[in-house]
Coordinates of C-alpha atoms in Angstrom, one line a residue:
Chain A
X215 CA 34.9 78.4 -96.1
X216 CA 33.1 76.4 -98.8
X217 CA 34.1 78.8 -101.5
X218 CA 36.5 75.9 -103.1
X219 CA 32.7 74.2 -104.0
X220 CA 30.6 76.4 -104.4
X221 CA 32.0 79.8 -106.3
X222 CA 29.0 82.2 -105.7
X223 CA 29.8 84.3 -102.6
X224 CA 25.9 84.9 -101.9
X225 CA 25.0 80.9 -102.4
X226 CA 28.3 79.7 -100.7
X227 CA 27.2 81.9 -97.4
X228 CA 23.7 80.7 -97.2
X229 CA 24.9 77.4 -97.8
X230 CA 27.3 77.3 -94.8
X231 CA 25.1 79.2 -92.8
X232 CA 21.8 76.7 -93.5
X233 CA 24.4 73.9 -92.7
X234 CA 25.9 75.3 -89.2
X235 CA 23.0 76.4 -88.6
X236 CA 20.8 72.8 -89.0
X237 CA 24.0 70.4 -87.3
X238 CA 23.6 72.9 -83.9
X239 CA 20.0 72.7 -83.8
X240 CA 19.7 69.0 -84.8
X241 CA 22.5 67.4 -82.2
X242 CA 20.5 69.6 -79.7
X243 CA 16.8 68.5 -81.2
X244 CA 17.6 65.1 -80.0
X245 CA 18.3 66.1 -76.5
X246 CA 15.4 68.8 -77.0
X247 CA 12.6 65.8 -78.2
X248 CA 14.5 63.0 -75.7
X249 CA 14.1 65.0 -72.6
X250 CA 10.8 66.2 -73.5
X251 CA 11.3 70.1 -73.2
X252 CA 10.0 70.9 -76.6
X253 CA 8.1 73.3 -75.1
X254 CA 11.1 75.1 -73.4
X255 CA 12.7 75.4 -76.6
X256 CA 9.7 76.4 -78.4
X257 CA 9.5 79.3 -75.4
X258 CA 13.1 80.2 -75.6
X259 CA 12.9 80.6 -79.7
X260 CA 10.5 83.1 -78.8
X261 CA 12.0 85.0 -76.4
X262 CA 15.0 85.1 -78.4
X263 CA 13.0 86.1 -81.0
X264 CA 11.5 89.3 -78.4
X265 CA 14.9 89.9 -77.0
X266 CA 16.3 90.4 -81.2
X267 CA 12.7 92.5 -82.0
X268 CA 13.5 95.3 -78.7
X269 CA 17.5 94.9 -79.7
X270 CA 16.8 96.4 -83.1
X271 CA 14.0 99.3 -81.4
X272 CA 16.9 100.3 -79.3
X273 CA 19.4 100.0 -81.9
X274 CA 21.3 97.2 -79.8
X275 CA 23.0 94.4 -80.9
X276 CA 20.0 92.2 -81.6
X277 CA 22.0 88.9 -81.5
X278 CA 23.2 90.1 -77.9
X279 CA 19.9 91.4 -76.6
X280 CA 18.6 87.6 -78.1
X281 CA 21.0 85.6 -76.0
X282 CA 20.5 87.6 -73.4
X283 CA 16.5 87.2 -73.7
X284 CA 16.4 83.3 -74.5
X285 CA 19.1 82.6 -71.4
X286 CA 16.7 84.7 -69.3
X287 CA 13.9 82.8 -70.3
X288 CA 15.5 79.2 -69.8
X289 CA 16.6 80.5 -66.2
X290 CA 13.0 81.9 -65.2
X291 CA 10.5 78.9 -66.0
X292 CA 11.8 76.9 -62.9
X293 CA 11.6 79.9 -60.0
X294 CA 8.2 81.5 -61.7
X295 CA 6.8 77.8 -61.3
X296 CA 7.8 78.0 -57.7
X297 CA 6.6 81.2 -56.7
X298 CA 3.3 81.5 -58.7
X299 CA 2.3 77.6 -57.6
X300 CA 2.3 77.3 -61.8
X301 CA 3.2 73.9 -63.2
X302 CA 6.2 74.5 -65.6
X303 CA 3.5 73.8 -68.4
X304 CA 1.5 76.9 -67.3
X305 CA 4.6 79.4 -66.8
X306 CA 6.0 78.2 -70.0
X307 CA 2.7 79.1 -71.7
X308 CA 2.5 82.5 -69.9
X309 CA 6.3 83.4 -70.8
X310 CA 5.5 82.5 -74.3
X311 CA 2.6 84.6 -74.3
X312 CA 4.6 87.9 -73.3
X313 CA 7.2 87.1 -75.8
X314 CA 5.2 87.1 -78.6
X315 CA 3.1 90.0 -77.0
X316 CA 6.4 91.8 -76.7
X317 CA 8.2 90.9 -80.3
X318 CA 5.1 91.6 -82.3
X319 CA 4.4 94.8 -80.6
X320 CA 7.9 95.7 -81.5
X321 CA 7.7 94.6 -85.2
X322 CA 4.6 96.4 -85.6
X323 CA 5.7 99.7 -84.2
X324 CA 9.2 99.6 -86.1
X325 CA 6.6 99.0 -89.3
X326 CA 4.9 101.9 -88.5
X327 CA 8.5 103.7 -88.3
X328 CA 9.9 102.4 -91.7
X329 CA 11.8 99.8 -90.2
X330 CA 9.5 96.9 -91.3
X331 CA 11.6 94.9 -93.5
X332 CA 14.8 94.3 -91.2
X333 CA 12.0 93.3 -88.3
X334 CA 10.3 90.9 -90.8
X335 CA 13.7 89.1 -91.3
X336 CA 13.4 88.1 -87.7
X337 CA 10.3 86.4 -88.6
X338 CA 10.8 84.5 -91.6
X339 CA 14.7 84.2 -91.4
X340 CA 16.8 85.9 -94.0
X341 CA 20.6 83.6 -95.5
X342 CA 21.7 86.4 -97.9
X343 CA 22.8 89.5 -95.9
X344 CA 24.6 87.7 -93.4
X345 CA 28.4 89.1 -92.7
X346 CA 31.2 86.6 -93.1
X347 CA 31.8 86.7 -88.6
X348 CA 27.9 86.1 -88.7
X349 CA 28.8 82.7 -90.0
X350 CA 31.9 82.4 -88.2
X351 CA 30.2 82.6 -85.1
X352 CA 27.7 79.8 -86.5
X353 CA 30.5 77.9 -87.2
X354 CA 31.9 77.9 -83.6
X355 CA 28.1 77.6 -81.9
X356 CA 28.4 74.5 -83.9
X357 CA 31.2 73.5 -82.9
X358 CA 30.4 74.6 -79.2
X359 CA 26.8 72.5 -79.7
X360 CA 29.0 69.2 -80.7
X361 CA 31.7 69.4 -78.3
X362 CA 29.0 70.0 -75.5
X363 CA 27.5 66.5 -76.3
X364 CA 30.8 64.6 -76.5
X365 CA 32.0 65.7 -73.5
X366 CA 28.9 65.7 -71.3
X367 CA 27.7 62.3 -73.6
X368 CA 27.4 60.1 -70.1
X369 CA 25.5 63.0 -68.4
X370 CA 23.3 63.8 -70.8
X371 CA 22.6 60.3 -72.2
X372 CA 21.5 59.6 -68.3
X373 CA 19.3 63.0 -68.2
X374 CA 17.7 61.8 -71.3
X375 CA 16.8 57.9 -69.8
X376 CA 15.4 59.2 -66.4
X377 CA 16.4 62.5 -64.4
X378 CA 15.6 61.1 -61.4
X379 CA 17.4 57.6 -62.2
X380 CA 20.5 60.2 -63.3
X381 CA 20.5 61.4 -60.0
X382 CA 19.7 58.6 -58.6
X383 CA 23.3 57.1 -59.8
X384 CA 25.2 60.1 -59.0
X385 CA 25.2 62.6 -61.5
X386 CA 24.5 65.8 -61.0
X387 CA 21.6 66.4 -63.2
X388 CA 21.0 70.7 -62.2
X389 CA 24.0 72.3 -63.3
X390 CA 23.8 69.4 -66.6
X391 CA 20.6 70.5 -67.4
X392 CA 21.0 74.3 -66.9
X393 CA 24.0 73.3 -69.2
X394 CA 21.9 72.0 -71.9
X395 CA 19.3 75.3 -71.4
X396 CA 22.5 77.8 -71.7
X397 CA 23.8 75.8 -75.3
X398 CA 20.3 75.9 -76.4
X399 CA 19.4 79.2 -75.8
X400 CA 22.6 80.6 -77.5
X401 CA 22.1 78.1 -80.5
X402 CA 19.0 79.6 -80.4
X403 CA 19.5 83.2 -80.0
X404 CA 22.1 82.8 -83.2
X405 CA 20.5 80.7 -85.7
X406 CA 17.5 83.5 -85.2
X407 CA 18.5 85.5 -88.1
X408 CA 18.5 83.1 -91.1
X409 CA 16.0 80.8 -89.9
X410 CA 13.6 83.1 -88.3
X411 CA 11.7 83.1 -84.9
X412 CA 8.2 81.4 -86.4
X413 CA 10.6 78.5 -87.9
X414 CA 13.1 78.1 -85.5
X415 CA 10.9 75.2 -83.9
X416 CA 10.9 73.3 -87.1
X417 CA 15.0 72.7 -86.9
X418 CA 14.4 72.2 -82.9
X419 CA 12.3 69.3 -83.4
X420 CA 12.0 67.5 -86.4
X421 CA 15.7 66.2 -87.3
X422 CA 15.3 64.5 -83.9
X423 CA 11.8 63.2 -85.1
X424 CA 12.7 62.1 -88.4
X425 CA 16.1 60.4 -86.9
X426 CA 13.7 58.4 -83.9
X427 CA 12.3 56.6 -87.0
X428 CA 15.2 54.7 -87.9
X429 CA 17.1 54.7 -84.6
X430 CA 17.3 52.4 -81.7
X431 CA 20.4 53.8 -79.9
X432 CA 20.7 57.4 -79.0
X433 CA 24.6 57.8 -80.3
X434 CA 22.7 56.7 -83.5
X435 CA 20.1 59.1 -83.1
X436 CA 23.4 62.3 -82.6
X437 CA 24.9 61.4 -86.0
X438 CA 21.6 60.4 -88.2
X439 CA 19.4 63.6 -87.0
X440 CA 22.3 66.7 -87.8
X441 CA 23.5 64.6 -91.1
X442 CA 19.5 64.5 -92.4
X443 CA 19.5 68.5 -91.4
X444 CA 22.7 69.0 -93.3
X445 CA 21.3 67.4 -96.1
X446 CA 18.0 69.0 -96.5
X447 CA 19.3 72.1 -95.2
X448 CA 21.9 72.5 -98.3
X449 CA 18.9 71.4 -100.3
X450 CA 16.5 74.2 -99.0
X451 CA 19.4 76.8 -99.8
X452 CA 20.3 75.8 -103.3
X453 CA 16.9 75.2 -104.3
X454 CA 15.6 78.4 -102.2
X455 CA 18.6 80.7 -104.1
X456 CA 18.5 78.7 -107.4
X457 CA 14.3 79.2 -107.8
X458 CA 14.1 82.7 -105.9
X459 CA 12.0 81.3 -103.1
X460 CA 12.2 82.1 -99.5
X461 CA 15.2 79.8 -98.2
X462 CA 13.9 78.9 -94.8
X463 CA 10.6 78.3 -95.1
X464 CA 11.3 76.0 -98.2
X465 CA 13.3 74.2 -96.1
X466 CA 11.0 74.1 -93.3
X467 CA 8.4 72.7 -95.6
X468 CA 11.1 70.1 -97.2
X469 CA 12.0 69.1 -93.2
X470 CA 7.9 68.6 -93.0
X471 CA 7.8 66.0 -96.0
X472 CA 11.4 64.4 -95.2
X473 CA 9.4 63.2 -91.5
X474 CA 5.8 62.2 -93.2
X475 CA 8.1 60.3 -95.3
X476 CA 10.3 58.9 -92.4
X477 CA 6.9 57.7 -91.1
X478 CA 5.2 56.0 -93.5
X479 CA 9.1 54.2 -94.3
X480 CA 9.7 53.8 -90.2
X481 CA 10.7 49.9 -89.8
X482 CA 9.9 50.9 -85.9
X483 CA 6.6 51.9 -86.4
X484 CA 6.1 48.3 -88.7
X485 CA 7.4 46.5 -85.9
X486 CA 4.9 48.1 -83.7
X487 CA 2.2 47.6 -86.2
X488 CA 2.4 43.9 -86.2
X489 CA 2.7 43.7 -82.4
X490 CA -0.8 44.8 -81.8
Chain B
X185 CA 19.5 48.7 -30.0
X186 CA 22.0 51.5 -31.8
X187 CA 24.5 49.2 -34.1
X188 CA 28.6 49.4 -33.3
X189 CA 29.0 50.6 -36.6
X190 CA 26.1 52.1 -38.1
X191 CA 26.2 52.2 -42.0
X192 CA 23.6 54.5 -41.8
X193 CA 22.7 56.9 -38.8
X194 CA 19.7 59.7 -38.6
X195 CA 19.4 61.9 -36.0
X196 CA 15.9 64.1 -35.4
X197 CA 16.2 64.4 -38.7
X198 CA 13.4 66.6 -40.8
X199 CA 12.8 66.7 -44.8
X200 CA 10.6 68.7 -46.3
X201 CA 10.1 68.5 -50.0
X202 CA 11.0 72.1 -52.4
X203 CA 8.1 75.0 -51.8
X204 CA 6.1 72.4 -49.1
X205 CA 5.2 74.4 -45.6
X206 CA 6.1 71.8 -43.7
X207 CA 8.3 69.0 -43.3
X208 CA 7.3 65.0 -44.9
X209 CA 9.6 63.7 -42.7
X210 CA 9.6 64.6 -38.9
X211 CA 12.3 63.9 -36.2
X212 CA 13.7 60.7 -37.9
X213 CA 16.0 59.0 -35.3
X214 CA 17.4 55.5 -36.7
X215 CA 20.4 53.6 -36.8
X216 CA 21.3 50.6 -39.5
X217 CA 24.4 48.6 -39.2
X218 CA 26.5 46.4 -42.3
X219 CA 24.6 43.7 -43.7
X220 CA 20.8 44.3 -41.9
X221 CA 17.9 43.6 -43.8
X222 CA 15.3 46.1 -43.4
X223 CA 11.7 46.4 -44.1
X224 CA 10.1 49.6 -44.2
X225 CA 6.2 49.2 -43.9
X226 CA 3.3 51.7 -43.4
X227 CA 0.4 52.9 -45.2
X228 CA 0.6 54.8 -48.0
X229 CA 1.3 58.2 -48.1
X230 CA 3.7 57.7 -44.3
X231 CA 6.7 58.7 -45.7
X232 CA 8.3 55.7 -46.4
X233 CA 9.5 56.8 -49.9
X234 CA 10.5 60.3 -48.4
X235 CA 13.0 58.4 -46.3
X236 CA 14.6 56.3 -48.6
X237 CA 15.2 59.6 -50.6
X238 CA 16.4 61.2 -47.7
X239 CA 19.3 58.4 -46.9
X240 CA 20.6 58.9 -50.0
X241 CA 20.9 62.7 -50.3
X242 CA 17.6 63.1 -53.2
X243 CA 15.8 65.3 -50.4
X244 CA 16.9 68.1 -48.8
X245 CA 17.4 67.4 -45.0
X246 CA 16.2 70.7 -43.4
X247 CA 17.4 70.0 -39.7
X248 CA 18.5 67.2 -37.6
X249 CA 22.4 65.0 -39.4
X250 CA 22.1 62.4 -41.5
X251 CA 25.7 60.0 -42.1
X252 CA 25.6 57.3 -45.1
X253 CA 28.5 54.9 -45.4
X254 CA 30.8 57.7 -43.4
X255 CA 29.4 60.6 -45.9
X256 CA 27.7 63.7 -44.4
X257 CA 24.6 63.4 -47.0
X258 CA 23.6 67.2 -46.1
X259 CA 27.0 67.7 -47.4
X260 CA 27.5 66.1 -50.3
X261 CA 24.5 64.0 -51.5
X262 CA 25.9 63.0 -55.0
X263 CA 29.2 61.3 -53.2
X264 CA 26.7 59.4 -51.0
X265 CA 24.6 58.5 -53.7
X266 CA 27.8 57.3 -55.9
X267 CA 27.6 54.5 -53.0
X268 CA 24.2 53.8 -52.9
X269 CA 21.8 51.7 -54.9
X270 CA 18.1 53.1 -55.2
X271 CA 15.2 51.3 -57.3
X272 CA 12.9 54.1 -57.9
X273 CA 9.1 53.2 -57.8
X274 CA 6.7 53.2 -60.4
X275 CA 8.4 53.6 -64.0
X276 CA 7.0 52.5 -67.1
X277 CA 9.4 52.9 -70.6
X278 CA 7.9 54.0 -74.0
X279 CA 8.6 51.0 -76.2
X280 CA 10.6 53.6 -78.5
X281 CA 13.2 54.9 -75.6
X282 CA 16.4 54.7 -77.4
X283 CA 18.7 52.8 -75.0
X284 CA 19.4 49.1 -75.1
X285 CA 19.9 47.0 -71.8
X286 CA 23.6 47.4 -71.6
X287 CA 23.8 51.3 -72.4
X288 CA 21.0 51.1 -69.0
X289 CA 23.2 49.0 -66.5
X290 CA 26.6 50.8 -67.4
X291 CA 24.2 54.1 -66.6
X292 CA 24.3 52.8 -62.6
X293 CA 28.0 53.7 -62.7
X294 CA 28.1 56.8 -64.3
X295 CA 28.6 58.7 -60.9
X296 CA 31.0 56.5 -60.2
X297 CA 33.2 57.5 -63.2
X298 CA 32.8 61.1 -62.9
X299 CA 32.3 64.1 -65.0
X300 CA 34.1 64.6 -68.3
X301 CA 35.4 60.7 -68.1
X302 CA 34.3 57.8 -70.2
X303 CA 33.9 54.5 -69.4
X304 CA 36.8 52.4 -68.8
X305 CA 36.6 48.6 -69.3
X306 CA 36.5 48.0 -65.5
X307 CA 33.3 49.7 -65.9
X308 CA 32.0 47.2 -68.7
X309 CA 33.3 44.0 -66.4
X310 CA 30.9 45.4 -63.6
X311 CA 28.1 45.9 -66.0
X312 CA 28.3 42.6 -67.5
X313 CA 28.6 41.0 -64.0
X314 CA 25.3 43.1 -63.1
X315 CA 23.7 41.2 -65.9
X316 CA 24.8 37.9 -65.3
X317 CA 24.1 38.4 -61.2
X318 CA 20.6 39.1 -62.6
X319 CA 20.6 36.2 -65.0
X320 CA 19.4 38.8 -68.0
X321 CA 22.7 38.6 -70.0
X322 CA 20.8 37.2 -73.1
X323 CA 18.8 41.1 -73.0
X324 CA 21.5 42.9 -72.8
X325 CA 21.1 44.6 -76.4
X326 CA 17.4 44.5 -76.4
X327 CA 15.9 47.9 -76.2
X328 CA 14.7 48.1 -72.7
X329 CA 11.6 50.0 -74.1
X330 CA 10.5 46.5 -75.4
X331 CA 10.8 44.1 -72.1
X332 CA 8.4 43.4 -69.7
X333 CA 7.9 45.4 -66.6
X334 CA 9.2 42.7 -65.0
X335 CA 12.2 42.3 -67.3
X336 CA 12.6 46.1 -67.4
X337 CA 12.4 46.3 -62.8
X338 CA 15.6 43.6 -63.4
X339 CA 17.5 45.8 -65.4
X340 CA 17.3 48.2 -63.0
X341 CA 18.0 46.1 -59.9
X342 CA 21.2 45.4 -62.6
X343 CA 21.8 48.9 -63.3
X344 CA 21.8 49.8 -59.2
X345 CA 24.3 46.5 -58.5
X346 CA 26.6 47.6 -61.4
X347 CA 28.0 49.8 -59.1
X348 CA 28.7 47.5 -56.1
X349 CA 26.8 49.5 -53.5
X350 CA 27.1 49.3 -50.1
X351 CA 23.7 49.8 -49.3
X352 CA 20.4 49.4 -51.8
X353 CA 17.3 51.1 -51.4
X354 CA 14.5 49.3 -52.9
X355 CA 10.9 50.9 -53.1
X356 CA 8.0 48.2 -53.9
X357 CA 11.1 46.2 -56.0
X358 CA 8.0 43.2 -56.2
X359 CA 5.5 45.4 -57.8
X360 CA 6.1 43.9 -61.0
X361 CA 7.6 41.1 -61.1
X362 CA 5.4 37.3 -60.9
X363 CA 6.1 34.7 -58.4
X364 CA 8.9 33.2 -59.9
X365 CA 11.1 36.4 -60.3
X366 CA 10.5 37.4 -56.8
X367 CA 11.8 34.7 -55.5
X368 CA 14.8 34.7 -57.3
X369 CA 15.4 38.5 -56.5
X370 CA 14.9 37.5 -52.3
X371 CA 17.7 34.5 -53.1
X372 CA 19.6 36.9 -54.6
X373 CA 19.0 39.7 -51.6
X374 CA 19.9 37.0 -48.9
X375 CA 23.0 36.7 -50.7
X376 CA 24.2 40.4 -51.0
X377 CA 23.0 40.9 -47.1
X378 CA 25.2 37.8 -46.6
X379 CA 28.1 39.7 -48.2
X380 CA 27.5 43.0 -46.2
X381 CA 25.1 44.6 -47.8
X382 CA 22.5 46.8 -46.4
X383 CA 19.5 46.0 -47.8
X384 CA 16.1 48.4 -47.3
X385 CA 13.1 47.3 -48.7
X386 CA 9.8 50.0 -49.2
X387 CA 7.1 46.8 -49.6
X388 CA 3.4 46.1 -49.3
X389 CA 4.3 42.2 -50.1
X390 CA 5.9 40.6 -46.8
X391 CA 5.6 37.2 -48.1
X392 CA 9.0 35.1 -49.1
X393 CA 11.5 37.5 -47.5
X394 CA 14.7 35.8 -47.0
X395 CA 15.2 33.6 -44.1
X396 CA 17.2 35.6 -41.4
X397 CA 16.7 38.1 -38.9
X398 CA 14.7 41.5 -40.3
X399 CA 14.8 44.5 -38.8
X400 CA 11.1 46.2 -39.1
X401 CA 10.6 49.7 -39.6
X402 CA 6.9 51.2 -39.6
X403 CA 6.1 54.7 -40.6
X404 CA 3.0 56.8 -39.6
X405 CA 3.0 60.3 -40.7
X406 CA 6.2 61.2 -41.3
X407 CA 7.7 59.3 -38.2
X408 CA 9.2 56.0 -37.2
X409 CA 6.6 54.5 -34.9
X410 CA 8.3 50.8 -34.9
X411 CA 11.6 49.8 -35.4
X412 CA 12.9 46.2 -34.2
X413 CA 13.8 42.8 -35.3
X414 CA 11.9 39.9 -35.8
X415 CA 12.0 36.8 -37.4
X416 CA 10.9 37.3 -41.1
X417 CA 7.3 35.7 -41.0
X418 CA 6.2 37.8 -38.0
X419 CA 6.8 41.3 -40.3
X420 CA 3.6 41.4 -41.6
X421 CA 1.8 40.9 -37.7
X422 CA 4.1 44.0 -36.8
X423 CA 3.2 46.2 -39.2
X424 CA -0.2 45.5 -38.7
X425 CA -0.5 45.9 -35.2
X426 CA 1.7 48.7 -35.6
X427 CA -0.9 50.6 -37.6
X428 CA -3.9 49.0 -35.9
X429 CA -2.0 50.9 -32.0
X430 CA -1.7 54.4 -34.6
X431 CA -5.4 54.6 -35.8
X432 CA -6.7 53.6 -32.4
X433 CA -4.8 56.8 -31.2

């Protein structure tokens, strides 16, 4: 797609798949930090990191088996809570503990088989063997990511103020909400491969951190938070492909400095400051 | 006394909240008619907030029928909440919530509008009126993060008037606001009662309610144990003695 800019088949594909890639995850990192279910997201990343790990044992489609497992997930935390008497806290920690019990005993077993190298790609994230409908289908989960928000904006902007003043005024807040769980856990499941299941988190949260800096109105926070991932993103990649260093978590670490920066620079924060 | 046309009407209703054993709410019988003023007293923990949830479809009603402004709330809660204001008790905004006054009014008619529609400039009109009815127009694109609680209760109260309900539910509405403001928001009551408006008030504070006939309803335990009217300066004697006659029994 971006082959009129950027001649190099290899660079051009991890660029577009870095930048569909970052604009899913950060329109949905605002709704992720502003409704507080970092931790659900954090859960799901690893599921759909366990459901990808037992997709490549079986030799299934590991993006499948990855939706599959992160949809799963997102769908269990409220009846487990129920049954179990767990608060959500509590189940999401247990469900996070058996899917990283269950990915790393499948990466180490498929290391003791030979397969080691595809399994650490799930890990660490891997932008240069990706096929061209890989990044298609990024392409249209960022698309599907967008067009979720502008249609369900109202809704969602309610969830994020108060669920229980959302439903207070009518909406119905369950089936938005299992909405925003379903777009998440398919982002999710199909960003796994280039930015890995230990760094997934990084492009979950901190767009929507660094954009909270600057922002006083949510629509602000939609447009500033997926146009500083494109940006550092497209950064990580060239630098990443240009230096021979690993892509993702370069850009994980540049994400990390972008936010101490958006800190220390935060005319919020100084406002605060003075107050007390 | 059952009103000729009841806005609202319970009948042996129970409510029992997701995964509880047993029902909060136990055999709920009442009737409330256009325009009454009601005051819902008890102490805490009697279910007064449990039934203000259940009138407007929030709970699930697990036997008995429950009708709000003609709707069926076991049937549809969300329609009967599209006509019903609720102030929700005890809320408290980080200073950094991303949402200015106006975006938090326009919110109370969001149900209104339905899903997959914007807001049309009717919509706007009501807001702003919400705001001026309040007398916070001059807020209206501060972040609501950054106003008093008492600033921040009235842009509620705006936010549940935005979309001209036909009853509002108000649990502890006084909690945070100072002398001045309450008074204001009982002038302000008096009038929407005096336009139709059914009014019920959760409160602990019984003094400067507006000047007209109240309708007193006490709670114990999950049931009504007192529900009649009175002139507004004798609410406080009834829901004492009301909960005086429940622990002597």
């Amino acid at each position: 797609m971006l082959e009129f800019i950027i001649p190099n088949n290899i660079v051009c594909h991890a660029v577009e798949a870095m930048l569909f890639a970052s604009v899913a995850c950060a329109v949905l990192s605002v709704i992720i930090t502003q409704v507080q279910i970092s931790s659900i997201g954090f859960t799901m990343a690893h599921a759909a990191f366990a459901g990808a790990a037992v997709g490549m044992f079986l030799s299934l489609n590991p993006t499948v088996c990855s939706i599959v497992a992160g949809v799963a997930v997102a769908f269990l935390i409220g009846p487990l809570s129920d049954r179990a008497r767990l608060s959500p806290d509590t189940s999401l920690g247990l469900l996070f503990g058996i899917c990283m019990a269950v990915a790393i005993f499948f990466i180490a077993y498929m290391q003791t088989l030979g397969q080691g190298f595809s399994a650490m790609g799930l890990l660490f994230g891997d932008v240069i063997s990706l096929y061209r409908e890989e990044i298609y289908l990024l392409a249209v989960i960022c698309i599907v990511a967008i067009a979720f928000i502008v249609v369900l904006y109202k809704e969602i902007t309610a969830i994020i103020f108060d669920k229980r003043i959302a439903e207070s005024v009518g909406i119905r807040v369950k089936p938005v909400y299992y909405a925003m769980l379903f777009v998440i856990a398919l982002t999710v499941a199909l960003c796994l491969p280039i930015i890995g299941g230990l760094l997934l988190y990084v492009w979950l949260v901190t767009p929507a951190a660094i954009a909270l800096q600057f922002c006083n109105r949510l629509s602000a926070m939609f447009v500033v938070a997926p146009t500083v991932a494109a940006v550092i993103s497209i950064s990580g990649a060239l630098a990443g492909l240009e230096y021979s260093l690993p892509v993702a978590p370069l850009t994980a670490v540049l994400f990390s400095v972008v936010f101490i920066a958006a800190v220390l620079l935060s005319p919020r924060r100084r406002v605060t400051f003075r107050k007390v | 006394m059952t009103p000729p046309d009841p806005v609202i009407r319970l009948e042996n209703v129970y409510t029992a909240y997701e995964g509880a054993d047993r029902p909060t709410l136990t055999g709920i019988s009442l009737s409330i008619g256009r325009g009454e003023f009601v005051v819902i007293g008890g102490p805490n923990g009697a279910g007064k907030t449990t039934l203000l949830e259940t009138i407007n479809g929030m709970l699930p009603i697990t036997h008995g029928k429950a009708t709000v402004c003609g709707q069926d709330v076991r049937g549809d809660g969300v329609q009967v909440r599209c006509r019903v204001g609720y102030l929700l008790q005890n809320f408290a905004f980080d200073p950094l919530t991303p949402f200015t006054v106006e975006e938090v009014v326009l919110m109370g008619r969001y149900g209104t509008i339905g899903l997959f529609r914007k807001p049309r400039t009717e919509d706007y009109e009501e807001a702003k009126k919400a705001l001026h009815l309040l007398g916070i127009e001059d807020l209206a694109t501060r972040p609501i993060g950054q106003l008093s609680g008492g600033q921040q209760q009235k842009v509620l109260m705006a936010q549940n008037l935005a979309r001209n309900p036909e009853v509002l539910l108000l649990d502890e509405p006084f909690s945070n606001l100072d002398m001045f403001a309450r008074e204001e928001i009982n002038r302000l009551l008096a009038r929407l009662v005096g336009n139709g408006i059914t009014v019920l008030i959760v409160s602990h504070a019984f003094d400067d309610l507006p000047d007209r006939p109240v309708r007193v309803v006490v709670m114990q335990e999950g049931k009504i144990v007192v529900s009649r009217e009175c002139p507004p300066k004798e609410v406080e004697q009834v829901v004492r003695s009301a909960g005086k006659g429940a622990s002597h029994a």
